[in-house]
Amino acid sequence: MELLAVVAPLVVAAGAVLLGAARRPLALEAGLLTVLVLLPLCGRPYPTSAGWALAASVHLVATLLGGFLLWVGMRGVAPRLPEARTLPPLVWAAVVAACVVAGIVGWPLLIEWLDPLRVAEGRLAAWLEPSRLALGTALGLLAVGLGRLLVASDPPRLAAGAALVAAAAWLIGISAGPSIPDLTLPAVSLVLPAAGAPAAWRSVQRA
């Protein structure tokens, strides 16, 4: 399970790069689902409680529903998304990588700021500590999400940006250490269906 806690955040960061650089609906959908489906595996050992299992199940269902609604909303713009100001893929990769490194290096400062009594915990933690990776991944998601929200005018990219910002906020909470209620995960997962529903409705109305 330790390997999973290390690999999942890195795959999520790769999904964020794909989403940021996406110019086709399939790439946008693939990047977004990669990020959100693997989100529960970031930042903590694999949980086994009944409450967490229920929260993760609701998150998966809501994510797949949101992905479907977003895909329905993009039917009218295939094979390419509307033109938008976007960075080249290599630049997005560099931005996300820099955010991940900044989160890993800066995580002890966050812990010390939140609770001075945990200074030793932060400074002695391993470099691949899941909480460190969670903070780095969160910063990467935040950068891509805000990039989509600030420069995109089309509903698919805006919906993806909103979902990424919500996911980043949840990961920052996880990385901070205090126990986060299980219900926060389904709450985060509702952002994508809520953002994708208007685009899907307009697409159905035009059909």
Short mmCIF file of C-alpha atoms in Angstrom, two decimals:
data_model
loop_
_atom_site.label_atom_id
_atom_site.label_comp_id
_atom_site.label_asym_id
_atom_site.label_seq_id
_atom_site.Cartn_x
_atom_site.Cartn_y
_atom_site.Cartn_z
CA MET A 1 0.00 0.00 0.00
CA GLU A 2 2.94 2.36 0.56
CA LEU A 3 3.84 2.09 -3.12
CA LEU A 4 0.26 2.98 -4.04
CA ALA A 5 0.41 6.06 -1.81
CA VAL A 6 3.50 7.21 -3.73
CA VAL A 7 2.42 6.29 -7.26
CA ALA A 8 -1.16 7.63 -7.07
CA PRO A 9 -0.18 11.31 -6.49
CA LEU A 10 2.34 11.17 -9.32
CA VAL A 11 -0.26 9.73 -11.71
CA VAL A 12 -2.72 12.40 -10.57
CA ALA A 13 -0.12 15.08 -11.33
CA ALA A 14 0.37 13.57 -14.80
CA GLY A 15 -3.40 13.71 -15.32
CA ALA A 16 -3.33 17.40 -14.40
CA VAL A 17 -0.67 18.03 -17.07
CA LEU A 18 -2.82 16.25 -19.66
CA LEU A 19 -5.86 18.24 -18.62
CA GLY A 20 -4.05 21.56 -18.74
CA ALA A 21 -2.71 20.96 -22.25
CA ALA A 22 -5.83 19.25 -23.62
CA ARG A 23 -7.12 20.57 -26.93
CA ARG A 24 -9.41 17.64 -27.67
CA PRO A 25 -12.40 16.40 -25.67
CA LEU A 26 -10.95 12.92 -25.20
CA ALA A 27 -7.73 14.30 -23.68
CA LEU A 28 -9.68 16.60 -21.36
CA GLU A 29 -11.91 13.75 -20.24
CA ALA A 30 -8.99 11.35 -19.74
CA GLY A 31 -7.00 13.84 -17.69
CA LEU A 32 -9.95 14.78 -15.51
CA LEU A 33 -11.00 11.21 -14.77
CA THR A 34 -7.40 10.23 -14.01
CA VAL A 35 -7.19 13.01 -11.43
CA LEU A 36 -10.54 12.45 -9.76
CA VAL A 37 -10.71 8.65 -9.76
CA LEU A 38 -7.30 8.36 -8.07
CA LEU A 39 -7.83 11.32 -5.74
CA PRO A 40 -8.93 9.24 -2.71
CA LEU A 41 -5.66 7.29 -2.82
CA CYS A 42 -3.54 10.40 -2.30
CA GLY A 43 -2.20 11.59 1.02
CA ARG A 44 -3.13 8.80 3.37
CA PRO A 45 -2.67 5.05 3.82
CA TYR A 46 -5.37 3.07 2.09
CA PRO A 47 -8.35 3.39 4.49
CA THR A 48 -10.48 0.39 5.45
CA SER A 49 -13.26 1.93 7.58
CA ALA A 50 -16.87 1.54 6.51
CA GLY A 51 -17.38 5.33 6.45
CA TRP A 52 -14.42 5.84 4.15
CA ALA A 53 -15.49 2.98 1.86
CA LEU A 54 -18.92 4.60 1.52
CA ALA A 55 -17.42 8.05 0.90
CA ALA A 56 -15.03 6.67 -1.74
CA SER A 57 -17.89 4.81 -3.44
CA VAL A 58 -20.03 7.94 -3.59
CA HIS A 59 -17.03 9.85 -4.93
CA LEU A 60 -16.48 7.29 -7.69
CA VAL A 61 -20.14 7.32 -8.74
CA ALA A 62 -20.31 11.13 -8.70
CA THR A 63 -17.06 11.39 -10.68
CA LEU A 64 -18.25 8.97 -13.36
CA LEU A 65 -21.60 10.77 -13.56
CA GLY A 66 -19.84 14.12 -13.86
CA GLY A 67 -17.52 12.72 -16.53
CA PHE A 68 -20.52 11.46 -18.49
CA LEU A 69 -22.33 14.80 -18.23
CA LEU A 70 -19.19 16.61 -19.35
CA TRP A 71 -18.78 14.27 -22.30
CA VAL A 72 -22.40 14.87 -23.32
CA GLY A 73 -21.75 18.60 -23.10
CA MET A 74 -18.72 18.28 -25.38
CA ARG A 75 -20.47 16.35 -28.15
CA GLY A 76 -21.11 19.53 -30.09
CA VAL A 77 -17.46 20.69 -30.02
CA ALA A 78 -15.73 17.50 -31.19
CA PRO A 79 -13.16 16.82 -32.54
CA ARG A 80 -11.46 19.89 -31.01
CA LEU A 81 -12.28 22.15 -28.12
CA PRO A 82 -12.76 25.86 -28.82
CA GLU A 83 -9.52 27.78 -29.07
CA ALA A 84 -8.27 29.07 -25.73
CA ARG A 85 -5.06 30.55 -24.41
CA THR A 86 -3.16 27.52 -23.21
CA LEU A 87 0.47 26.68 -22.57
CA PRO A 88 2.38 24.02 -24.51
CA PRO A 89 2.34 20.55 -22.89
CA LEU A 90 6.00 20.77 -21.85
CA VAL A 91 5.36 24.06 -20.07
CA TRP A 92 2.39 22.56 -18.21
CA ALA A 93 4.60 19.61 -17.24
CA ALA A 94 7.24 22.02 -15.91
CA VAL A 95 4.66 24.05 -13.96
CA VAL A 96 3.12 20.97 -12.33
CA ALA A 97 6.56 19.47 -11.59
CA ALA A 98 7.66 22.72 -9.94
CA CYS A 99 4.50 22.75 -7.84
CA VAL A 100 5.03 19.14 -6.74
CA VAL A 101 8.63 19.86 -5.74
CA ALA A 102 7.59 23.04 -3.90
CA GLY A 103 4.94 21.12 -1.98
CA ILE A 104 7.32 18.33 -1.03
CA VAL A 105 10.01 20.76 0.14
CA GLY A 106 7.63 23.21 1.81
CA TRP A 107 5.40 20.71 3.61
CA PRO A 108 7.33 20.96 6.93
CA LEU A 109 6.76 24.73 6.90
CA LEU A 110 3.01 24.17 6.57
CA ILE A 111 3.05 21.70 9.45
CA GLU A 112 5.11 24.05 11.63
CA TRP A 113 2.80 26.97 10.83
CA LEU A 114 -0.30 24.98 11.72
CA ASP A 115 1.11 23.42 14.89
CA PRO A 116 4.54 24.40 16.28
CA LEU A 117 4.51 21.22 18.38
CA ARG A 118 4.82 19.14 15.20
CA VAL A 119 8.09 20.71 14.05
CA ALA A 120 10.05 17.50 14.61
CA GLU A 121 7.45 15.46 12.74
CA GLY A 122 7.70 17.71 9.71
CA ARG A 123 11.49 17.86 9.62
CA LEU A 124 12.04 14.15 10.17
CA ALA A 125 9.44 12.94 7.67
CA ALA A 126 10.64 11.00 4.64
CA TRP A 127 10.76 12.80 1.30
CA LEU A 128 8.12 10.43 -0.12
CA GLU A 129 5.81 10.82 2.88
CA PRO A 130 2.25 10.64 1.47
CA SER A 131 1.31 13.96 3.06
CA ARG A 132 4.25 15.67 1.34
CA LEU A 133 3.21 14.23 -2.02
CA ALA A 134 -0.39 15.23 -1.36
CA LEU A 135 0.58 18.86 -0.84
CA GLY A 136 2.75 18.91 -3.95
CA THR A 137 0.00 17.32 -6.03
CA ALA A 138 -2.52 19.76 -4.59
CA LEU A 139 -0.41 22.73 -5.69
CA GLY A 140 -0.14 21.25 -9.17
CA LEU A 141 -3.91 20.74 -9.38
CA LEU A 142 -4.48 24.26 -8.11
CA ALA A 143 -2.19 25.75 -10.76
CA VAL A 144 -3.89 23.88 -13.61
CA GLY A 145 -7.40 24.45 -12.22
CA LEU A 146 -6.91 28.19 -11.83
CA GLY A 147 -5.30 28.31 -15.27
CA ARG A 148 -8.42 26.79 -16.81
CA LEU A 149 -10.78 29.02 -14.84
CA LEU A 150 -8.93 32.24 -15.62
CA VAL A 151 -8.31 31.86 -19.36
CA ALA A 152 -11.01 29.50 -20.68
CA SER A 153 -14.45 30.63 -21.74
CA ASP A 154 -15.88 27.27 -22.82
CA PRO A 155 -17.96 25.23 -20.33
CA PRO A 156 -15.87 22.02 -20.51
CA ARG A 157 -12.62 23.68 -19.45
CA LEU A 158 -14.42 25.78 -16.82
CA ALA A 159 -16.04 22.66 -15.37
CA ALA A 160 -12.70 20.86 -15.31
CA GLY A 161 -11.04 23.85 -13.65
CA ALA A 162 -13.68 24.03 -10.93
CA ALA A 163 -13.33 20.30 -10.24
CA LEU A 164 -9.53 20.60 -9.99
CA VAL A 165 -9.65 23.55 -7.59
CA ALA A 166 -12.07 21.64 -5.33
CA ALA A 167 -9.84 18.54 -5.46
CA ALA A 168 -6.78 20.68 -4.63
CA ALA A 169 -8.53 22.17 -1.60
CA TRP A 170 -9.36 18.67 -0.33
CA LEU A 171 -5.78 17.48 -0.81
CA ILE A 172 -4.38 20.49 1.04
CA GLY A 173 -6.64 19.60 3.96
CA ILE A 174 -5.44 15.98 3.83
CA SER A 175 -1.79 17.03 3.71
CA ALA A 176 -2.17 19.26 6.77
CA GLY A 177 -2.55 16.22 8.98
CA PRO A 178 -5.72 16.70 11.03
CA SER A 179 -8.44 14.17 10.42
CA ILE A 180 -10.68 15.29 7.57
CA PRO A 181 -14.31 14.07 7.82
CA ASP A 182 -15.16 11.36 5.31
CA LEU A 183 -18.11 13.38 4.01
CA THR A 184 -15.80 16.04 2.60
CA LEU A 185 -14.78 13.72 -0.24
CA PRO A 186 -18.31 13.24 -1.66
CA ALA A 187 -18.86 16.98 -1.26
CA VAL A 188 -15.80 17.66 -3.44
CA SER A 189 -16.92 15.07 -5.99
CA LEU A 190 -20.25 16.87 -6.51
CA VAL A 191 -18.50 19.85 -8.09
CA LEU A 192 -17.97 18.10 -11.43
CA PRO A 193 -21.59 16.93 -11.93
CA ALA A 194 -22.86 20.36 -10.89
CA ALA A 195 -20.50 22.09 -13.34
CA GLY A 196 -21.05 19.60 -16.15
CA ALA A 197 -24.85 19.49 -15.97
CA PRO A 198 -25.49 22.90 -17.63
CA ALA A 199 -23.21 22.03 -20.57
CA ALA A 200 -24.92 18.65 -20.97
CA TRP A 201 -28.36 20.28 -20.85
CA ARG A 202 -27.45 22.79 -23.56
CA SER A 203 -26.05 20.00 -25.72
CA VAL A 204 -29.26 17.96 -25.34
CA GLN A 205 -31.39 21.01 -26.16
CA ARG A 206 -29.42 21.63 -29.38
CA ALA A 207 -29.71 17.99 -30.48
#
